Amino acid sequence: MQLQPLTETGAHQIEHWFDHPEVQMRLGGRFWIHRELRMISQHSSTAFRGAVVLRSHGWIGLDHAGTPVAFICGDVYDRWVRYHGEGPEGPILSDADPRLAMGLAYLVDPDRWRHGYGRSALQAVLTHPDAGDVQTFFCGIDADNHASRNCAESAGFTLPDLEPDHEGMLYYRRTRPS
C-alpha cells in the first residue's frame, strides 16, 4: 500500500466514508476528517494525557491502482503512558514506556472492509520514513469493535492489558522489530 499525506483535496475525496452508520458511531461524521487535517497541520508540541505530542501525521492509503482505500493517522509522543482520567493532582497514569510512541487511528473505505486494507495501512506506517524514529505503536480500539481488533492483531499488534480503560478502549501495541 502506498501512503500519501492527507491534504484538503484528499479529505474531501474520502469524507463520504464518514456517512456510514458504523463510522459515524465510532468516529463521528464528516467533520472528523477535516478536524484531523487541522490538527495535523498544527506544528506545536502540546501535552496530552500525560505525554507530549511531538508531531502528527495523516495519510491516505492507496491501492495498486491509486484508489483511496484507507485513512490512517497518528500522533508521535515523547513516550507512552496509559491514561486513567484526571485525579485531584492531575492525570492518573500508569504503564509508562519512555520510548517514542505513536498512537494510531485508522479507517478503511466501508465499501472495501474485510479485504486486508486496514492491515496493509498499519504495516505501511510501521515502515514509513516519517515514523522511522518511533519505537512503539499503539492502536486504541473500542472493546466492542471486533473487526478493528482482528485487523490490529493481523498486523502483529498484541493486547498487553485485557481490561478496557475508563473510556472502554483497549490498547493494542506493537514494538518496532530490532
mmCIF file of C-alpha atoms in Angstrom:
data_model
loop_
_atom_site.group_PDB
_atom_site.id
_atom_site.type_symbol
_atom_site.label_atom_id
_atom_site.label_comp_id
_atom_site.label_asym_id
_atom_site.label_seq_id
_atom_site.Cartn_x
_atom_site.Cartn_y
_atom_site.Cartn_z
ATOM 1 C CA MET A 1 0.000 0.000 0.000
ATOM 2 C CA GLN A 2 1.228 3.465 -0.872
ATOM 3 C CA LEU A 3 0.657 6.212 1.693
ATOM 4 C CA GLN A 4 0.185 9.801 0.580
ATOM 5 C CA PRO A 5 -0.060 12.709 3.031
ATOM 6 C CA LEU A 6 -3.569 13.852 3.871
ATOM 7 C CA THR A 7 -4.443 17.103 2.087
ATOM 8 C CA GLU A 8 -7.600 19.185 1.844
ATOM 9 C CA THR A 9 -8.314 17.560 -1.527
ATOM 10 C CA GLY A 10 -7.757 14.112 -0.048
ATOM 11 C CA ALA A 11 -10.045 14.857 2.900
ATOM 12 C CA HIS A 12 -12.835 15.832 0.505
ATOM 13 C CA GLN A 13 -12.148 12.682 -1.528
ATOM 14 C CA ILE A 14 -12.799 10.372 1.423
ATOM 15 C CA GLU A 15 -15.260 12.348 3.572
ATOM 16 C CA HIS A 16 -18.195 10.276 2.292
ATOM 17 C CA TRP A 17 -16.748 7.276 4.181
ATOM 18 C CA PHE A 18 -17.933 9.069 7.335
ATOM 19 C CA ASP A 19 -21.565 8.812 6.201
ATOM 20 C CA HIS A 20 -21.581 5.075 7.023
ATOM 21 C CA PRO A 21 -23.536 4.430 10.269
ATOM 22 C CA GLU A 22 -20.755 2.340 11.858
ATOM 23 C CA VAL A 23 -18.153 5.015 11.103
ATOM 24 C CA GLN A 24 -20.435 7.732 12.474
ATOM 25 C CA MET A 25 -20.909 5.741 15.670
ATOM 26 C CA ARG A 26 -17.153 5.153 16.137
ATOM 27 C CA LEU A 27 -15.633 8.412 14.882
ATOM 28 C CA GLY A 28 -18.384 10.861 14.046
ATOM 29 C CA GLY A 29 -19.471 12.487 10.814
ATOM 30 C CA ARG A 30 -17.592 14.204 8.022
ATOM 31 C CA PHE A 31 -16.286 16.876 10.402
ATOM 32 C CA TRP A 32 -13.886 14.273 11.869
ATOM 33 C CA ILE A 33 -11.571 14.046 8.850
ATOM 34 C CA HIS A 34 -11.415 17.831 8.494
ATOM 35 C CA ARG A 35 -10.625 18.221 12.209
ATOM 36 C CA GLU A 36 -7.811 15.698 11.789
ATOM 37 C CA LEU A 37 -6.423 17.688 8.862
ATOM 38 C CA ARG A 38 -6.376 20.847 11.005
ATOM 39 C CA MET A 39 -4.701 19.013 13.895
ATOM 40 C CA ILE A 40 -2.037 17.551 11.615
ATOM 41 C CA SER A 41 -1.223 20.991 10.254
ATOM 42 C CA GLN A 42 -0.621 22.410 13.759
ATOM 43 C CA HIS A 43 3.081 22.035 14.415
ATOM 44 C CA SER A 44 3.205 22.873 18.106
ATOM 45 C CA SER A 45 4.184 20.442 20.846
ATOM 46 C CA THR A 46 1.309 20.022 23.261
ATOM 47 C CA ALA A 47 0.754 17.973 26.392
ATOM 48 C CA PHE A 48 -1.938 15.335 26.051
ATOM 49 C CA ARG A 49 -2.907 12.847 28.739
ATOM 50 C CA GLY A 50 0.495 12.783 30.406
ATOM 51 C CA ALA A 51 2.665 12.762 27.281
ATOM 52 C CA VAL A 52 3.877 15.414 24.855
ATOM 53 C CA VAL A 53 2.683 15.331 21.243
ATOM 54 C CA LEU A 54 5.809 15.914 19.162
ATOM 55 C CA ARG A 55 4.160 15.788 15.751
ATOM 56 C CA SER A 56 1.110 14.442 13.937
ATOM 57 C CA HIS A 57 0.764 12.585 10.666
ATOM 58 C CA GLY A 58 -2.116 11.592 8.432
ATOM 59 C CA TRP A 59 -2.074 9.550 5.254
ATOM 60 C CA ILE A 60 -4.480 8.219 2.692
ATOM 61 C CA GLY A 61 -3.699 4.645 1.725
ATOM 62 C CA LEU A 62 -3.863 3.922 -1.989
ATOM 63 C CA ASP A 63 -4.320 0.505 -3.550
ATOM 64 C CA HIS A 64 -2.232 -0.701 -6.516
ATOM 65 C CA ALA A 65 -4.468 1.280 -8.916
ATOM 66 C CA GLY A 66 -4.047 4.517 -6.923
ATOM 67 C CA THR A 67 -7.567 4.421 -5.471
ATOM 68 C CA PRO A 68 -8.008 5.666 -1.880
ATOM 69 C CA VAL A 69 -8.915 2.669 0.285
ATOM 70 C CA ALA A 70 -7.813 3.646 3.798
ATOM 71 C CA PHE A 71 -7.014 6.567 6.050
ATOM 72 C CA ILE A 72 -4.515 6.288 8.886
ATOM 73 C CA CYS A 73 -3.251 8.948 11.243
ATOM 74 C CA GLY A 74 -1.308 9.234 14.421
ATOM 75 C CA ASP A 75 0.380 11.437 16.938
ATOM 76 C CA VAL A 76 4.008 10.830 17.858
ATOM 77 C CA TYR A 77 4.554 11.192 21.609
ATOM 78 C CA ASP A 78 7.681 11.626 23.701
ATOM 79 C CA ARG A 79 6.613 8.435 25.499
ATOM 80 C CA TRP A 80 3.584 6.257 26.007
ATOM 81 C CA VAL A 81 1.561 6.264 29.203
ATOM 82 C CA ARG A 82 -1.768 4.726 29.959
ATOM 83 C CA TYR A 83 -4.232 7.430 30.948
ATOM 84 C CA HIS A 84 -6.901 6.669 33.562
ATOM 85 C CA GLY A 85 -8.596 10.051 33.752
ATOM 86 C CA GLU A 86 -7.982 13.055 35.961
ATOM 87 C CA GLY A 87 -7.429 12.980 39.693
ATOM 88 C CA PRO A 88 -7.124 15.787 42.237
ATOM 89 C CA GLU A 89 -3.387 16.102 41.479
ATOM 90 C CA GLY A 90 -3.684 15.852 37.684
ATOM 91 C CA PRO A 91 -3.666 12.954 35.216
ATOM 92 C CA ILE A 92 -3.739 9.414 36.604
ATOM 93 C CA LEU A 93 -1.128 7.472 34.622
ATOM 94 C CA SER A 94 0.408 4.001 34.531
ATOM 95 C CA ASP A 95 2.397 1.667 32.294
ATOM 96 C CA ALA A 96 4.902 4.328 31.207
ATOM 97 C CA ASP A 97 7.132 3.388 28.267
ATOM 98 C CA PRO A 98 9.873 6.018 27.787
ATOM 99 C CA ARG A 99 10.464 5.295 24.092
ATOM 100 C CA LEU A 100 8.986 7.411 21.306
ATOM 101 C CA ALA A 101 5.485 6.141 20.685
ATOM 102 C CA MET A 102 2.799 6.666 18.073
ATOM 103 C CA GLY A 103 -0.903 6.324 18.743
ATOM 104 C CA LEU A 104 -2.704 5.298 15.557
ATOM 105 C CA ALA A 105 -6.277 5.584 14.308
ATOM 106 C CA TYR A 106 -7.396 4.127 11.014
ATOM 107 C CA LEU A 107 -10.412 3.789 8.785
ATOM 108 C CA VAL A 108 -10.968 1.684 5.697
ATOM 109 C CA ASP A 109 -13.436 2.692 2.999
ATOM 110 C CA PRO A 110 -16.608 0.880 4.171
ATOM 111 C CA ASP A 111 -17.113 -0.482 0.638
ATOM 112 C CA ARG A 112 -13.754 -2.246 0.990
ATOM 113 C CA TRP A 113 -13.986 -3.686 4.502
ATOM 114 C CA ARG A 114 -12.591 -7.191 5.053
ATOM 115 C CA HIS A 115 -10.114 -7.097 2.168
ATOM 116 C CA GLY A 116 -6.920 -6.577 4.204
ATOM 117 C CA TYR A 117 -6.591 -2.827 3.611
ATOM 118 C CA GLY A 118 -6.549 -1.974 7.319
ATOM 119 C CA ARG A 119 -3.719 -4.432 7.948
ATOM 120 C CA SER A 120 -1.850 -3.067 4.922
ATOM 121 C CA ALA A 121 -2.254 0.526 6.146
ATOM 122 C CA LEU A 122 -0.954 -0.356 9.615
ATOM 123 C CA GLN A 123 2.017 -2.218 8.147
ATOM 124 C CA ALA A 124 2.771 0.670 5.775
ATOM 125 C CA VAL A 125 3.045 3.108 8.701
ATOM 126 C CA LEU A 126 5.460 0.779 10.503
ATOM 127 C CA THR A 127 7.901 1.134 7.602
ATOM 128 C CA HIS A 128 7.150 4.748 6.630
ATOM 129 C CA PRO A 129 10.125 7.145 6.908
ATOM 130 C CA ASP A 130 8.029 9.683 8.864
ATOM 131 C CA ALA A 131 7.672 7.087 11.631
ATOM 132 C CA GLY A 132 11.242 5.804 11.405
ATOM 133 C CA ASP A 133 12.205 7.042 14.884
ATOM 134 C CA VAL A 134 9.118 5.612 16.591
ATOM 135 C CA GLN A 135 9.790 2.534 18.709
ATOM 136 C CA THR A 136 6.328 1.594 19.954
ATOM 137 C CA PHE A 137 2.994 1.846 18.153
ATOM 138 C CA PHE A 138 -0.428 1.743 19.796
ATOM 139 C CA CYS A 139 -3.976 1.482 18.481
ATOM 140 C CA GLY A 140 -6.795 2.474 20.814
ATOM 141 C CA ILE A 141 -9.818 0.407 19.778
ATOM 142 C CA ASP A 142 -13.334 0.266 21.215
ATOM 143 C CA ALA A 143 -13.630 -3.014 23.124
ATOM 144 C CA ASP A 144 -16.730 -3.992 21.116
ATOM 145 C CA ASN A 145 -15.133 -3.272 17.714
ATOM 146 C CA HIS A 146 -14.147 -6.860 16.920
ATOM 147 C CA ALA A 147 -13.369 -6.187 13.250
ATOM 148 C CA SER A 148 -10.829 -3.494 14.137
ATOM 149 C CA ARG A 149 -9.373 -5.634 16.913
ATOM 150 C CA ASN A 150 -8.906 -8.513 14.464
ATOM 151 C CA CYS A 151 -7.318 -6.110 11.990
ATOM 152 C CA ALA A 152 -4.756 -4.870 14.526
ATOM 153 C CA GLU A 153 -3.934 -8.439 15.562
ATOM 154 C CA SER A 154 -3.470 -9.474 11.925
ATOM 155 C CA ALA A 155 -0.910 -6.641 11.580
ATOM 156 C CA GLY A 156 1.091 -8.027 14.505
ATOM 157 C CA PHE A 157 -0.292 -5.843 17.306
ATOM 158 C CA THR A 158 -0.856 -7.521 20.661
ATOM 159 C CA LEU A 159 -3.107 -6.701 23.591
ATOM 160 C CA PRO A 160 -0.987 -6.351 26.750
ATOM 161 C CA ASP A 161 -3.942 -5.489 29.003
ATOM 162 C CA LEU A 162 -7.271 -7.263 28.548
ATOM 163 C CA GLU A 163 -9.153 -4.665 30.603
ATOM 164 C CA PRO A 164 -10.596 -1.667 28.746
ATOM 165 C CA ASP A 165 -9.671 1.778 30.040
ATOM 166 C CA HIS A 166 -12.121 4.226 31.605
ATOM 167 C CA GLU A 167 -13.456 5.090 28.108
ATOM 168 C CA GLY A 168 -13.980 1.460 27.058
ATOM 169 C CA MET A 169 -10.861 1.373 24.871
ATOM 170 C CA LEU A 170 -8.351 -1.431 24.506
ATOM 171 C CA TYR A 171 -4.794 -0.522 23.538
ATOM 172 C CA TYR A 172 -3.078 -2.809 21.082
ATOM 173 C CA ARG A 173 0.695 -2.490 20.941
ATOM 174 C CA ARG A 174 3.449 -3.282 18.508
ATOM 175 C CA THR A 175 7.122 -2.686 19.144
ATOM 176 C CA ARG A 176 9.378 -1.975 16.197
ATOM 177 C CA PRO A 177 11.428 -5.034 15.347
ATOM 178 C CA SER A 178 15.123 -4.562 16.144
#
